[in-house]
PDB file of C-alpha atoms in Angstrom:
ATOM      1  CA  MET A   1     121.289  87.040 100.504  1.00 52.00           C
ATOM      2  CA  ALA A   2     117.570  86.880  99.781  1.00 54.00           C
ATOM      3  CA  PHE A   3     116.176  88.290  96.518  1.00 52.00           C
ATOM      4  CA  THR A   4     112.557  89.451  96.172  1.00 57.00           C
ATOM      5  CA  TYR A   5     111.058  91.856  93.627  1.00 70.00           C
ATOM      6  CA  GLY A   6     114.253  93.734  92.890  1.00 87.00           C
ATOM      7  CA  THR A   7     115.421  94.054  96.520  1.00 94.00           C
ATOM      8  CA  ILE A   8     118.237  92.138  98.176  1.00 95.00           C
ATOM      9  CA  TRP A   9     118.521  91.941 101.955  1.00 95.00           C
ATOM     10  CA  GLY A  10     122.268  92.143 102.467  1.00 97.00           C
ATOM     11  CA  ASP A  11     124.652  91.662 105.352  1.00 97.00           C
ATOM     12  CA  TYR A  12     127.108  94.308 106.519  1.00 98.00           C
ATOM     13  CA  GLY A  13     130.062  94.308 104.157  1.00 98.00           C
ATOM     14  CA  ASP A  14     128.137  93.052 101.129  1.00 98.00           C
ATOM     15  CA  GLU A  15     128.097  96.630  99.840  1.00 98.00           C
ATOM     16  CA  LYS A  16     131.887  96.538  99.479  1.00 98.00           C
ATOM     17  CA  VAL A  17     131.968  93.533  97.118  1.00 98.00           C
ATOM     18  CA  THR A  18     133.067  94.401  93.558  1.00 98.00           C
ATOM     19  CA  GLY A  19     134.075  92.400  90.514  1.00 98.00           C
ATOM     20  CA  THR A  20     134.390  92.065  86.769  1.00 98.00           C
ATOM     21  CA  THR A  21     131.235  89.958  86.370  1.00 97.00           C
ATOM     22  CA  LYS A  22     127.729  91.419  86.386  1.00 96.00           C
ATOM     23  CA  LEU A  23     125.829  89.586  89.137  1.00 96.00           C
ATOM     24  CA  HIS A  24     122.511  91.478  89.268  1.00 95.00           C
ATOM     25  CA  PRO A  25     120.357  93.652  87.012  1.00 95.00           C
ATOM     26  CA  PHE A  26     121.430  97.292  87.082  1.00 97.00           C
ATOM     27  CA  GLY A  27     119.504  99.212  89.700  1.00 97.00           C
ATOM     28  CA  THR A  28     118.941  96.192  91.955  1.00 97.00           C
ATOM     29  CA  ARG A  29     118.298  97.543  95.445  1.00 97.00           C
ATOM     30  CA  MET A  30     120.136  96.193  98.495  1.00 97.00           C
ATOM     31  CA  LEU A  31     118.946  96.979 102.007  1.00 97.00           C
ATOM     32  CA  VAL A  32     121.286  96.277 104.940  1.00 97.00           C
ATOM     33  CA  PRO A  33     119.960  95.716 108.487  1.00 97.00           C
ATOM     34  CA  ASP A  34     120.377  99.337 109.637  1.00 97.00           C
ATOM     35  CA  GLY A  35     118.252 100.695 106.772  1.00 97.00           C
ATOM     36  CA  ARG A  36     120.969 101.982 104.446  1.00 98.00           C
ATOM     37  CA  VAL A  37     120.149 101.441 100.769  1.00 98.00           C
ATOM     38  CA  PHE A  38     122.531 100.632  97.901  1.00 98.00           C
ATOM     39  CA  LYS A  39     121.954 100.221  94.153  1.00 98.00           C
ATOM     40  CA  TYR A  40     123.875  97.829  91.913  1.00 98.00           C
ATOM     41  CA  GLY A  41     125.713  99.268  88.939  1.00 98.00           C
ATOM     42  CA  SER A  42     128.958  99.626  87.044  1.00 98.00           C
ATOM     43  CA  ILE A  43     131.719 102.192  86.666  1.00 98.00           C
ATOM     44  CA  SER A  44     132.678 103.183  83.132  1.00 97.00           C
ATOM     45  CA  SER A  45     136.011 102.449  81.513  1.00 96.00           C
ATOM     46  CA  ALA A  46     136.897 106.153  81.834  1.00 93.00           C
ATOM     47  CA  GLY A  47     138.587 105.662  85.197  1.00 95.00           C
ATOM     48  CA  ALA A  48     138.424 104.406  88.774  1.00 97.00           C
ATOM     49  CA  VAL A  49     136.349 106.234  91.396  1.00 98.00           C
ATOM     50  CA  GLY A  50     137.206 106.266  95.093  1.00 98.00           C
ATOM     51  CA  ALA A  51     135.074 105.356  98.092  1.00 98.00           C
ATOM     52  CA  GLY A  52     132.861 108.212  99.259  1.00 98.00           C
ATOM     53  CA  ASN A  53     132.812 109.911  95.861  1.00 98.00           C
ATOM     54  CA  VAL A  54     129.526 110.884  94.224  1.00 97.00           C
ATOM     55  CA  VAL A  55     128.760 109.294  90.861  1.00 97.00           C
ATOM     56  CA  GLN A  56     126.333 110.123  88.084  1.00 96.00           C
ATOM     57  CA  ALA A  57     124.712 108.445  85.113  1.00 97.00           C
ATOM     58  CA  ALA A  58     126.644 108.261  81.864  1.00 95.00           C
ATOM     59  CA  ALA A  59     125.914 110.924  79.266  1.00 93.00           C
ATOM     60  CA  SER A  60     123.248 109.945  76.754  1.00 93.00           C
ATOM     61  CA  THR A  61     124.107 109.343  73.103  1.00 94.00           C
ATOM     62  CA  ALA A  62     122.659 112.199  71.054  1.00 93.00           C
ATOM     63  CA  ALA A  63     122.140 109.948  68.035  1.00 94.00           C
ATOM     64  CA  HIS A  64     119.992 107.588  70.100  1.00 96.00           C
ATOM     65  CA  ASP A  65     118.196 109.527  72.815  1.00 95.00           C
ATOM     66  CA  MET A  66     115.160 111.137  71.108  1.00 97.00           C
ATOM     67  CA  ASP A  67     113.132 111.483  67.897  1.00 97.00           C
ATOM     68  CA  LEU A  68     114.239 108.181  66.361  1.00 98.00           C
ATOM     69  CA  VAL A  69     112.061 106.934  63.514  1.00 98.00           C
ATOM     70  CA  ILE A  70     110.189 103.645  63.944  1.00 98.00           C
ATOM     71  CA  PRO A  71     110.748 101.847  60.578  1.00 98.00           C
ATOM     72  CA  THR A  72     108.045  99.206  61.120  1.00 97.00           C
ATOM     73  CA  ALA A  73     104.774  99.519  63.020  1.00 98.00           C
ATOM     74  CA  VAL A  74     104.695  97.640  66.328  1.00 98.00           C
ATOM     75  CA  ALA A  75     101.525  95.881  67.497  1.00 98.00           C
ATOM     76  CA  VAL A  76     100.181  95.618  71.026  1.00 98.00           C
ATOM     77  CA  GLY A  77     101.828  92.681  72.788  1.00 98.00           C
ATOM     78  CA  ALA A  78     105.069  92.820  70.783  1.00 98.00           C
ATOM     79  CA  LYS A  79     108.287  91.873  72.580  1.00 98.00           C
ATOM     80  CA  SER A  80     110.693  94.086  70.619  1.00 98.00           C
ATOM     81  CA  ILE A  81     110.871  97.587  69.169  1.00 98.00           C
ATOM     82  CA  THR A  82     113.102  98.592  66.256  1.00 98.00           C
ATOM     83  CA  VAL A  83     114.370 102.167  65.943  1.00 98.00           C
ATOM     84  CA  THR A  84     116.413 103.859  63.209  1.00 97.00           C
ATOM     85  CA  THR A  85     119.420 105.611  64.730  1.00 96.00           C
ATOM     86  CA  THR A  86     120.846 108.757  63.172  1.00 94.00           C
ATOM     87  CA  ALA A  87     124.506 107.822  63.754  1.00 93.00           C
ATOM     88  CA  THR A  88     126.820 106.071  66.201  1.00 95.00           C
ATOM     89  CA  ASP A  89     127.360 102.372  66.886  1.00 96.00           C
ATOM     90  CA  ALA A  90     126.235 100.595  70.048  1.00 96.00           C
ATOM     91  CA  ALA A  91     128.091  97.718  71.670  1.00 96.00           C
ATOM     92  CA  LYS A  92     126.131  94.527  72.293  1.00 97.00           C
ATOM     93  CA  ASP A  93     123.721  95.022  75.214  1.00 96.00           C
ATOM     94  CA  LEU A  94     124.831  98.610  75.844  1.00 96.00           C
ATOM     95  CA  TYR A  95     121.193  99.353  76.617  1.00 97.00           C
ATOM     96  CA  ALA A  96     120.465  96.157  78.584  1.00 97.00           C
ATOM     97  CA  ASP A  97     118.520  97.100  81.741  1.00 97.00           C
ATOM     98  CA  GLY A  98     117.903 100.485  80.126  1.00 97.00           C
ATOM     99  CA  PHE A  99     114.807 101.892  78.468  1.00 98.00           C
ATOM    100  CA  VAL A 100     113.165 102.703  75.159  1.00 98.00           C
ATOM    101  CA  TYR A 101     110.456 105.333  75.348  1.00 98.00           C
ATOM    102  CA  ILE A 102     108.009 106.789  72.846  1.00 98.00           C
ATOM    103  CA  ASN A 103     108.449 110.552  72.862  1.00 98.00           C
ATOM    104  CA  ASP A 104     105.954 111.489  70.121  1.00 98.00           C
ATOM    105  CA  GLY A 105     103.082 110.053  68.110  1.00 98.00           C
ATOM    106  CA  ALA A 106     101.063 106.892  68.685  1.00 98.00           C
ATOM    107  CA  GLY A 107     102.087 105.184  71.911  1.00 98.00           C
ATOM    108  CA  GLU A 108     103.743 108.325  73.285  1.00 98.00           C
ATOM    109  CA  GLY A 109     104.386 108.463  77.021  1.00 98.00           C
ATOM    110  CA  HIS A 110     105.096 104.747  77.334  1.00 98.00           C
ATOM    111  CA  VAL A 111     108.426 103.453  78.668  1.00 98.00           C
ATOM    112  CA  TYR A 112     109.643  99.895  78.076  1.00 98.00           C
ATOM    113  CA  LYS A 113     112.430  97.949  79.789  1.00 98.00           C
ATOM    114  CA  ILE A 114     115.166  96.579  77.528  1.00 98.00           C
ATOM    115  CA  SER A 115     116.572  93.092  78.132  1.00 97.00           C
ATOM    116  CA  GLY A 116     119.273  93.344  75.461  1.00 97.00           C
ATOM    117  CA  HIS A 117     120.163  93.732  71.800  1.00 98.00           C
ATOM    118  CA  ALA A 118     122.754  92.701  69.232  1.00 98.00           C
ATOM    119  CA  ALA A 119     125.830  94.811  68.493  1.00 97.00           C
ATOM    120  CA  HIS A 120     124.805  97.808  66.386  1.00 96.00           C
ATOM    121  CA  ASP A 121     127.007  98.810  63.447  1.00 97.00           C
ATOM    122  CA  TYR A 122     125.423 101.990  62.084  1.00 96.00           C
ATOM    123  CA  SER A 123     127.414 101.904  58.854  1.00 95.00           C
ATOM    124  CA  ALA A 124     126.034  98.449  58.041  1.00 96.00           C
ATOM    125  CA  ASP A 125     122.424  98.997  59.191  1.00 96.00           C
ATOM    126  CA  ALA A 126     120.947 102.047  60.890  1.00 97.00           C
ATOM    127  CA  ASP A 127     118.155  99.991  62.482  1.00 97.00           C
ATOM    128  CA  LEU A 128     118.572  98.795  66.066  1.00 97.00           C
ATOM    129  CA  THR A 129     116.183  96.152  67.431  1.00 98.00           C
ATOM    130  CA  LEU A 130     115.629  96.307  71.182  1.00 98.00           C
ATOM    131  CA  ASN A 131     114.314  93.218  72.962  1.00 98.00           C
ATOM    132  CA  LEU A 132     111.996  93.914  75.880  1.00 98.00           C
ATOM    133  CA  ALA A 133     112.362  92.437  79.356  1.00 97.00           C
ATOM    134  CA  ASP A 134     110.306  89.459  80.462  1.00 95.00           C
ATOM    135  CA  GLY A 135     106.802  90.599  81.362  1.00 95.00           C
ATOM    136  CA  ASP A 136     107.040  93.859  79.426  1.00 97.00           C
ATOM    137  CA  THR A 137     105.178  94.071  76.116  1.00 98.00           C
ATOM    138  CA  VAL A 138     104.044  96.934  73.916  1.00 98.00           C
ATOM    139  CA  ALA A 139     100.919  98.357  75.568  1.00 98.00           C
ATOM    140  CA  GLU A 140      99.725 100.719  72.819  1.00 98.00           C
ATOM    141  CA  ALA A 141     100.282 100.272  69.105  1.00 98.00           C
ATOM    142  CA  ILE A 142     103.267 102.174  67.694  1.00 98.00           C
ATOM    143  CA  THR A 143     103.158 103.477  64.115  1.00 98.00           C
ATOM    144  CA  THR A 144     105.800 104.565  61.638  1.00 98.00           C
ATOM    145  CA  SER A 145     104.872 108.162  62.544  1.00 98.00           C
ATOM    146  CA  SER A 146     105.891 107.569  66.172  1.00 98.00           C
ATOM    147  CA  LEU A 147     109.266 108.716  67.483  1.00 98.00           C
ATOM    148  CA  ALA A 148     111.349 107.050  70.177  1.00 98.00           C
ATOM    149  CA  GLY A 149     114.443 107.439  72.324  1.00 98.00           C
ATOM    150  CA  VAL A 150     116.822 104.946  73.917  1.00 98.00           C
ATOM    151  CA  LEU A 151     118.797 105.361  77.120  1.00 96.00           C
ATOM    152  CA  GLN A 152     121.103 103.286  79.277  1.00 97.00           C
ATOM    153  CA  SER A 153     120.218 102.336  82.799  1.00 98.00           C
ATOM    154  CA  PRO A 154     121.378 105.249  84.975  1.00 97.00           C
ATOM    155  CA  TYR A 155     123.383 102.656  86.942  1.00 98.00           C
ATOM    156  CA  SER A 156     125.330 101.465  83.884  1.00 98.00           C
ATOM    157  CA  ASN A 157     128.767 102.900  83.042  1.00 97.00           C
ATOM    158  CA  MET A 158     128.579 105.541  85.758  1.00 98.00           C
ATOM    159  CA  VAL A 159     131.221 108.253  86.085  1.00 97.00           C
ATOM    160  CA  ILE A 160     132.368 110.558  88.877  1.00 96.00           C
ATOM    161  CA  SER A 161     129.989 113.524  89.253  1.00 94.00           C
ATOM    162  CA  THR A 162     131.073 116.527  87.250  1.00 89.00           C
ATOM    163  CA  ALA A 163     132.133 119.883  88.704  1.00 85.00           C
ATOM    164  CA  GLY A 164     131.799 123.356  87.230  1.00 74.00           C
ATOM    165  CA  ALA A 165     128.703 125.327  86.271  1.00 69.00           C
ATOM    166  CA  HIS A 166     125.385 123.496  86.491  1.00 67.00           C
ATOM    167  CA  GLY A 167     125.214 123.188  82.719  1.00 70.00           C
ATOM    168  CA  ALA A 168     128.251 120.898  82.880  1.00 74.00           C
ATOM    169  CA  ARG A 169     126.185 118.054  84.366  1.00 79.00           C
ATOM    170  CA  THR A 170     125.727 115.317  81.779  1.00 87.00           C
ATOM    171  CA  GLY A 171     123.754 112.811  83.852  1.00 92.00           C
ATOM    172  CA  ILE A 172     121.670 112.535  87.008  1.00 93.00           C
ATOM    173  CA  VAL A 173     123.307 111.785  90.356  1.00 95.00           C
ATOM    174  CA  THR A 174     122.971 108.065  91.085  1.00 97.00           C
ATOM    175  CA  GLY A 175     124.802 107.412  94.363  1.00 98.00           C
ATOM    176  CA  VAL A 176     128.015 107.373  96.368  1.00 98.00           C
ATOM    177  CA  CYS A 177     130.699 104.689  95.954  1.00 98.00           C
ATOM    178  CA  ALA A 178     130.548 102.269  98.886  1.00 98.00           C
ATOM    179  CA  THR A 179     134.184 101.268  98.290  1.00 98.00           C
ATOM    180  CA  GLU A 180     136.973 101.887  95.763  1.00 98.00           C
ATOM    181  CA  MET A 181     135.638 101.138  92.292  1.00 98.00           C
ATOM    182  CA  THR A 182     138.018 100.030  89.566  1.00 98.00           C
ATOM    183  CA  ALA A 183     137.203 101.181  86.016  1.00 98.00           C
ATOM    184  CA  SER A 184     134.719  98.836  84.294  1.00 98.00           C
ATOM    185  CA  TYR A 185     133.935  97.023  87.575  1.00 98.00           C
ATOM    186  CA  TYR A 186     130.519  96.195  89.010  1.00 98.00           C
ATOM    187  CA  GLY A 187     129.484  96.964  92.579  1.00 98.00           C
ATOM    188  CA  TRP A 188     127.228  98.843  94.973  1.00 98.00           C
ATOM    189  CA  PHE A 189     126.507 102.554  95.291  1.00 98.00           C
ATOM    190  CA  GLN A 190     124.808 104.050  98.347  1.00 98.00           C
ATOM    191  CA  THR A 191     121.632 106.057  97.778  1.00 98.00           C
ATOM    192  CA  TRP A 192     120.049 106.340 101.243  1.00 98.00           C
ATOM    193  CA  GLY A 193     121.226 106.677 104.838  1.00 98.00           C
ATOM    194  CA  LEU A 194     124.408 107.769 106.590  1.00 98.00           C
ATOM    195  CA  ALA A 195     127.508 107.795 104.397  1.00 98.00           C
ATOM    196  CA  ALA A 196     131.020 109.276 104.429  1.00 97.00           C
ATOM    197  CA  VAL A 197     131.166 111.630 101.434  1.00 96.00           C
ATOM    198  CA  LEU A 198     133.985 113.723  99.975  1.00 96.00           C
ATOM    199  CA  CYS A 199     133.504 117.407 100.872  1.00 94.00           C
ATOM    200  CA  ASP A 200     135.049 120.559  99.459  1.00 90.00           C
ATOM    201  CA  THR A 201     134.068 122.962 102.251  1.00 83.00           C
ATOM    202  CA  THR A 202     133.965 123.249 106.044  1.00 78.00           C
ATOM    203  CA  ALA A 203     130.643 125.096 106.094  1.00 82.00           C
ATOM    204  CA  PHE A 204     128.371 122.109 106.793  1.00 87.00           C
ATOM    205  CA  VAL A 205     125.556 122.660 109.288  1.00 89.00           C
ATOM    206  CA  VAL A 206     123.960 119.555 110.794  1.00 93.00           C
ATOM    207  CA  GLY A 207     120.518 119.023 109.287  1.00 92.00           C
ATOM    208  CA  ASN A 208     121.066 121.433 106.389  1.00 92.00           C
ATOM    209  CA  HIS A 209     120.888 120.233 102.809  1.00 93.00           C
ATOM    210  CA  VAL A 210     124.025 119.422 100.825  1.00 94.00           C
ATOM    211  CA  ARG A 211     124.429 119.312  97.050  1.00 92.00           C
ATOM    212  CA  THR A 212     126.990 118.113  94.568  1.00 91.00           C
ATOM    213  CA  SER A 213     129.957 120.441  94.334  1.00 90.00           C
ATOM    214  CA  ASP A 214     130.623 122.900  91.547  1.00 85.00           C
ATOM    215  CA  ASN A 215     134.310 123.032  92.531  1.00 87.00           C
ATOM    216  CA  GLN A 216     135.440 119.421  92.853  1.00 91.00           C
ATOM    217  CA  ALA A 217     134.311 116.339  90.960  1.00 93.00           C
ATOM    218  CA  GLY A 218     132.747 113.681  93.178  1.00 95.00           C
ATOM    219  CA  ALA A 219     132.339 116.021  96.163  1.00 94.00           C
ATOM    220  CA  VAL A 220     129.501 117.787  97.976  1.00 93.00           C
ATOM    221  CA  GLU A 221     129.031 121.199  99.555  1.00 91.00           C
ATOM    222  CA  PRO A 222     126.216 123.017 101.406  1.00 91.00           C
ATOM    223  CA  LEU A 223     123.094 123.942  99.451  1.00 89.00           C
ATOM    224  CA  ASP A 224     122.702 127.708  99.832  1.00 85.00           C
ATOM    225  CA  ARG A 225     119.553 128.760  98.004  1.00 82.00           C
ATOM    226  CA  ASP A 226     120.741 132.379  97.958  1.00 79.00           C
ATOM    227  CA  GLY A 227     124.105 131.436  96.477  1.00 72.00           C
ATOM    228  CA  THR A 228     125.355 130.645  92.972  1.00 72.00           C
ATOM    229  CA  ASN A 229     125.080 127.414  90.977  1.00 69.00           C
ATOM    230  CA  GLU A 230     122.331 126.248  93.341  1.00 76.00           C
ATOM    231  CA  ASN A 231     120.568 124.194  90.680  1.00 77.00           C
ATOM    232  CA  TRP A 232     122.803 121.219  91.439  1.00 79.00           C
ATOM    233  CA  GLU A 233     120.870 118.294  92.945  1.00 80.00           C
ATOM    234  CA  ALA A 234     120.398 118.194  96.716  1.00 89.00           C
ATOM    235  CA  ILE A 235     121.504 114.684  97.686  1.00 94.00           C
ATOM    236  CA  GLY A 236     120.879 114.702 101.455  1.00 97.00           C
ATOM    237  CA  VAL A 237     121.561 116.579 104.686  1.00 96.00           C
ATOM    238  CA  ALA A 238     124.688 117.071 106.753  1.00 95.00           C
ATOM    239  CA  GLY A 239     124.698 114.432 109.471  1.00 93.00           C
ATOM    240  CA  LEU A 240     127.612 115.411 111.702  1.00 89.00           C
ATOM    241  CA  ILE A 241     130.053 118.221 112.452  1.00 84.00           C
ATOM    242  CA  ALA A 242     131.587 120.180 109.588  1.00 80.00           C
ATOM    243  CA  PRO A 243     134.436 118.260 107.929  1.00 82.00           C
ATOM    244  CA  VAL A 244     137.772 119.721 106.926  1.00 85.00           C
ATOM    245  CA  ASP A 245     137.963 120.768 103.269  1.00 86.00           C
ATOM    246  CA  THR A 246     138.815 117.732 101.018  1.00 88.00           C
ATOM    247  CA  ASP A 247     138.048 115.445 103.969  1.00 93.00           C
ATOM    248  CA  TYR A 248     135.058 113.106 104.215  1.00 95.00           C
ATOM    249  CA  GLY A 249     131.988 114.178 106.162  1.00 94.00           C
ATOM    250  CA  VAL A 250     128.860 112.325 107.240  1.00 96.00           C
ATOM    251  CA  VAL A 251     125.866 112.924 104.978  1.00 97.00           C
ATOM    252  CA  ASP A 252     122.412 111.419 105.445  1.00 97.00           C
ATOM    253  CA  LEU A 253     121.808 110.556 101.797  1.00 98.00           C
ATOM    254  CA  ARG A 254     118.354 111.084 100.268  1.00 97.00           C
ATOM    255  CA  ILE A 255     119.065 110.172  96.631  1.00 97.00           C
ATOM    256  CA  SER A 256     116.845 107.107  96.224  1.00 95.00           C
ATOM    257  CA  ALA A 257     115.126 104.902  98.772  1.00 91.00           C
TER     258      ALA A 257
END
């Protein structure tokens, strides 16, 4: 493999390699010779996810995701930002490869990449110091009147896409499993190009958009803009004949290039 600016040029079959060790930053892009694109990430400990199933980002932590107080002003050029959480612990490096953003006050609108942090025990100390990735420094001074939020990489601790009404979605769609993914394993998730995807309907029409299903977790169905629950994300277009219900059909994915 060759690695340049966040993109790996992979060989056929590389997308099916999984393991218990993190080998690349979350979100690393792999392009195989035919143009299909995969992103590197991990499945949560909640359970395994099968090949061809749609996955989504983990739910955010309400005590961490917005309006956190900045206890100490942060100068331009700083390499860390400390926030005061309102509850909830955080395992060491839970937010590695994720983001801290300023949602209000001085420095608002800026997003910074997190390289890692120590384990956070809220009961011992509510403050959480986030170290920024190499090359990323605070671009605009942050004051104690600023407010911030912290979020995981969308490719960290992913789960099978939820079903049900649109309001049930707890995270953005991130890809389709390229192979069987064991709980807590690392691997590749397809985001662009032809893929075999779990379907819950036979009503596919070649070239028509498909969306995540409101009936079956991890599946897709046609996007009918006159239908119900049509706010689910469109993730691509049907690429072949209509599959049998609960079978796997060809979808030309358009999640992320």
